[in-house]
Amino acid sequence: MTQIDQIDRKILRELTRDGRISNLELAERIGLSPSACLRRVATLERIGVIKGYRAVLDPEALGVGFVAYVMVGLNLHTKQAQEAFERAISAAPEVRECHNITGAVEYLLRVEAASLTAYKTFHTDVLGTLPQVSAITSYVVMESPKDERA
């Protein structure tokens, strides 16, 4: 495991808030010289602590009006069944996140769709047709008072 000190944590916190911050501004906020700050950021990137930078998109501007978290149970608990399910889900653009979890079901999905009607189509025509799926439970997002995903 990589040693991350308090200065690195400050850098990561600022970059998480604004990945497009200039090195000069970042250095000022952290209290480092620009060259020292740049070296630290480069090191954090090189060792894989910083995996990349992303744009945060407005779902409504992209026509996404419906978000649901979906619990999916499989009827077979084999590696082949999991791999087949994961391949199918990877091909579904509505699925923005897929997590293999512990508990009563095997997967937690984050699904984005234009509308409830579009979600129903995904639910029926994609999830409902997968032979590995034994249970589907949907939790509709009504509001997200805190969402730190980038």
Short mmCIF file of C-alpha atoms in Angstrom, two decimals:
data_model
loop_
_atom_site.label_atom_id
_atom_site.label_comp_id
_atom_site.label_asym_id
_atom_site.label_seq_id
_atom_site.Cartn_x
_atom_site.Cartn_y
_atom_site.Cartn_z
CA MET A 1 0.00 0.00 0.00
CA THR A 2 1.17 3.47 -0.86
CA GLN A 3 1.88 5.96 1.90
CA ILE A 4 -0.40 8.97 1.54
CA ASP A 5 0.36 11.90 3.81
CA GLN A 6 -1.81 14.86 4.84
CA ILE A 7 -0.58 17.01 1.95
CA ASP A 8 -1.47 14.27 -0.54
CA ARG A 9 -4.91 14.01 1.07
CA LYS A 10 -5.41 17.77 0.66
CA ILE A 11 -4.41 17.51 -3.00
CA LEU A 12 -6.82 14.62 -3.55
CA ARG A 13 -9.64 16.47 -1.81
CA GLU A 14 -9.14 19.55 -4.01
CA LEU A 15 -8.84 17.51 -7.20
CA THR A 16 -11.99 15.60 -6.30
CA ARG A 17 -13.84 18.91 -5.98
CA ASP A 18 -12.38 20.32 -9.21
CA GLY A 19 -10.32 18.09 -11.48
CA ARG A 20 -9.67 21.01 -13.84
CA ILE A 21 -8.05 23.23 -11.23
CA SER A 22 -4.78 24.72 -12.46
CA ASN A 23 -1.60 23.55 -10.80
CA LEU A 24 -0.95 27.12 -9.65
CA GLU A 25 -4.35 27.39 -7.93
CA LEU A 26 -3.98 23.90 -6.44
CA ALA A 27 -0.54 24.75 -5.07
CA GLU A 28 -1.91 27.94 -3.48
CA ARG A 29 -4.80 26.08 -1.83
CA ILE A 30 -2.50 23.36 -0.50
CA GLY A 31 0.31 25.67 0.56
CA LEU A 32 3.03 24.23 -1.68
CA SER A 33 5.20 25.65 -4.40
CA PRO A 34 3.81 24.93 -7.89
CA SER A 35 6.75 22.63 -8.72
CA ALA A 36 6.34 20.58 -5.51
CA CYS A 37 2.59 20.35 -6.09
CA LEU A 38 3.07 19.21 -9.69
CA ARG A 39 5.56 16.54 -8.57
CA ARG A 40 3.12 15.21 -5.97
CA VAL A 41 0.21 15.09 -8.44
CA ALA A 42 2.42 13.33 -11.00
CA THR A 43 3.46 10.79 -8.36
CA LEU A 44 -0.16 10.19 -7.33
CA GLU A 45 -1.02 9.59 -11.00
CA ARG A 46 2.01 7.34 -11.62
CA ILE A 47 1.35 5.08 -8.63
CA GLY A 48 -2.33 4.78 -9.52
CA VAL A 49 -3.94 6.68 -6.66
CA ILE A 50 -5.33 9.08 -9.27
CA LYS A 51 -6.77 6.85 -11.98
CA GLY A 52 -8.05 9.61 -14.25
CA TYR A 53 -10.16 12.71 -14.61
CA ARG A 54 -13.79 12.90 -15.71
CA ALA A 55 -16.43 15.38 -16.65
CA VAL A 56 -19.49 15.43 -14.39
CA LEU A 57 -22.51 15.47 -16.66
CA ASP A 58 -26.00 16.81 -16.01
CA PRO A 59 -28.36 13.83 -16.43
CA GLU A 60 -31.36 16.03 -17.19
CA ALA A 61 -29.49 17.82 -19.97
CA LEU A 62 -28.79 14.39 -21.47
CA GLY A 63 -32.41 13.29 -21.27
CA VAL A 64 -32.03 11.04 -18.23
CA GLY A 65 -35.15 11.54 -16.16
CA PHE A 66 -35.22 8.23 -14.32
CA VAL A 67 -32.66 6.53 -12.08
CA ALA A 68 -33.08 3.25 -10.22
CA TYR A 69 -30.93 0.96 -8.16
CA VAL A 70 -31.72 -2.61 -9.09
CA MET A 71 -30.97 -5.70 -7.02
CA VAL A 72 -30.51 -8.78 -9.19
CA GLY A 73 -30.46 -12.35 -7.95
CA LEU A 74 -29.10 -15.17 -10.09
CA ASN A 75 -30.55 -18.67 -10.29
CA LEU A 76 -27.14 -20.24 -10.84
CA HIS A 77 -24.15 -19.46 -8.66
CA THR A 78 -21.45 -20.55 -11.05
CA LYS A 79 -18.60 -18.57 -12.50
CA GLN A 80 -20.05 -19.10 -15.99
CA ALA A 81 -23.43 -17.70 -14.96
CA GLN A 82 -21.82 -14.64 -13.40
CA GLU A 83 -19.61 -14.03 -16.44
CA ALA A 84 -22.57 -14.37 -18.82
CA PHE A 85 -24.63 -11.94 -16.72
CA GLU A 86 -21.75 -9.45 -16.54
CA ARG A 87 -21.22 -9.61 -20.33
CA ALA A 88 -24.90 -8.90 -20.94
CA ILE A 89 -24.94 -6.03 -18.46
CA SER A 90 -21.75 -4.53 -19.91
CA ALA A 91 -23.52 -4.27 -23.25
CA ALA A 92 -26.55 -2.43 -21.77
CA PRO A 93 -26.04 1.35 -22.00
CA GLU A 94 -28.71 1.96 -19.36
CA VAL A 95 -26.53 0.29 -16.72
CA ARG A 96 -24.12 2.91 -15.42
CA GLU A 97 -22.76 0.82 -12.54
CA CYS A 98 -22.71 -2.89 -11.80
CA HIS A 99 -21.48 -4.22 -8.48
CA ASN A 100 -21.13 -7.87 -7.42
CA ILE A 101 -22.25 -7.79 -3.78
CA THR A 102 -22.76 -10.05 -0.79
CA GLY A 103 -26.14 -10.70 0.75
CA ALA A 104 -29.47 -11.99 -0.49
CA VAL A 105 -28.72 -11.14 -4.14
CA GLU A 106 -25.61 -11.15 -6.29
CA TYR A 107 -25.68 -7.77 -8.07
CA LEU A 108 -26.53 -4.13 -7.49
CA LEU A 109 -27.04 -2.05 -10.65
CA ARG A 110 -27.40 1.68 -11.11
CA VAL A 111 -29.67 2.19 -14.09
CA GLU A 112 -30.38 5.44 -15.90
CA ALA A 113 -33.20 5.81 -18.43
CA ALA A 114 -35.10 8.60 -20.10
CA SER A 115 -38.36 7.74 -18.36
CA LEU A 116 -40.25 5.11 -16.42
CA THR A 117 -41.46 3.72 -19.75
CA ALA A 118 -37.87 3.40 -21.00
CA TYR A 119 -36.87 1.71 -17.74
CA LYS A 120 -39.76 -0.75 -18.07
CA THR A 121 -38.51 -1.65 -21.55
CA PHE A 122 -35.00 -2.27 -20.15
CA HIS A 123 -36.44 -4.26 -17.23
CA THR A 124 -38.55 -6.46 -19.53
CA ASP A 125 -36.43 -6.73 -22.67
CA VAL A 126 -32.95 -6.89 -21.13
CA LEU A 127 -33.04 -8.06 -17.52
CA GLY A 128 -36.18 -10.13 -17.99
CA THR A 129 -34.69 -12.12 -20.85
CA LEU A 130 -31.43 -13.13 -19.18
CA PRO A 131 -31.57 -16.84 -18.31
CA GLN A 132 -29.36 -16.38 -15.22
CA VAL A 133 -31.72 -13.89 -13.54
CA SER A 134 -34.07 -15.22 -10.86
CA ALA A 135 -35.04 -12.02 -9.03
CA ILE A 136 -35.21 -8.31 -9.81
CA THR A 137 -36.02 -5.64 -7.24
CA SER A 138 -36.03 -1.98 -8.28
CA TYR A 139 -35.53 1.02 -6.03
CA VAL A 140 -36.46 4.26 -7.78
CA VAL A 141 -34.37 7.33 -6.93
CA MET A 142 -36.64 10.23 -6.04
CA GLU A 143 -33.88 12.68 -5.09
CA SER A 144 -30.14 12.64 -4.37
CA PRO A 145 -29.35 15.11 -1.60
CA LYS A 146 -25.73 13.90 -1.65
CA ASP A 147 -23.94 12.39 -4.64
CA GLU A 148 -20.16 12.58 -4.81
CA ARG A 149 -19.67 10.42 -7.90
CA ALA A 150 -17.48 12.10 -10.49
#
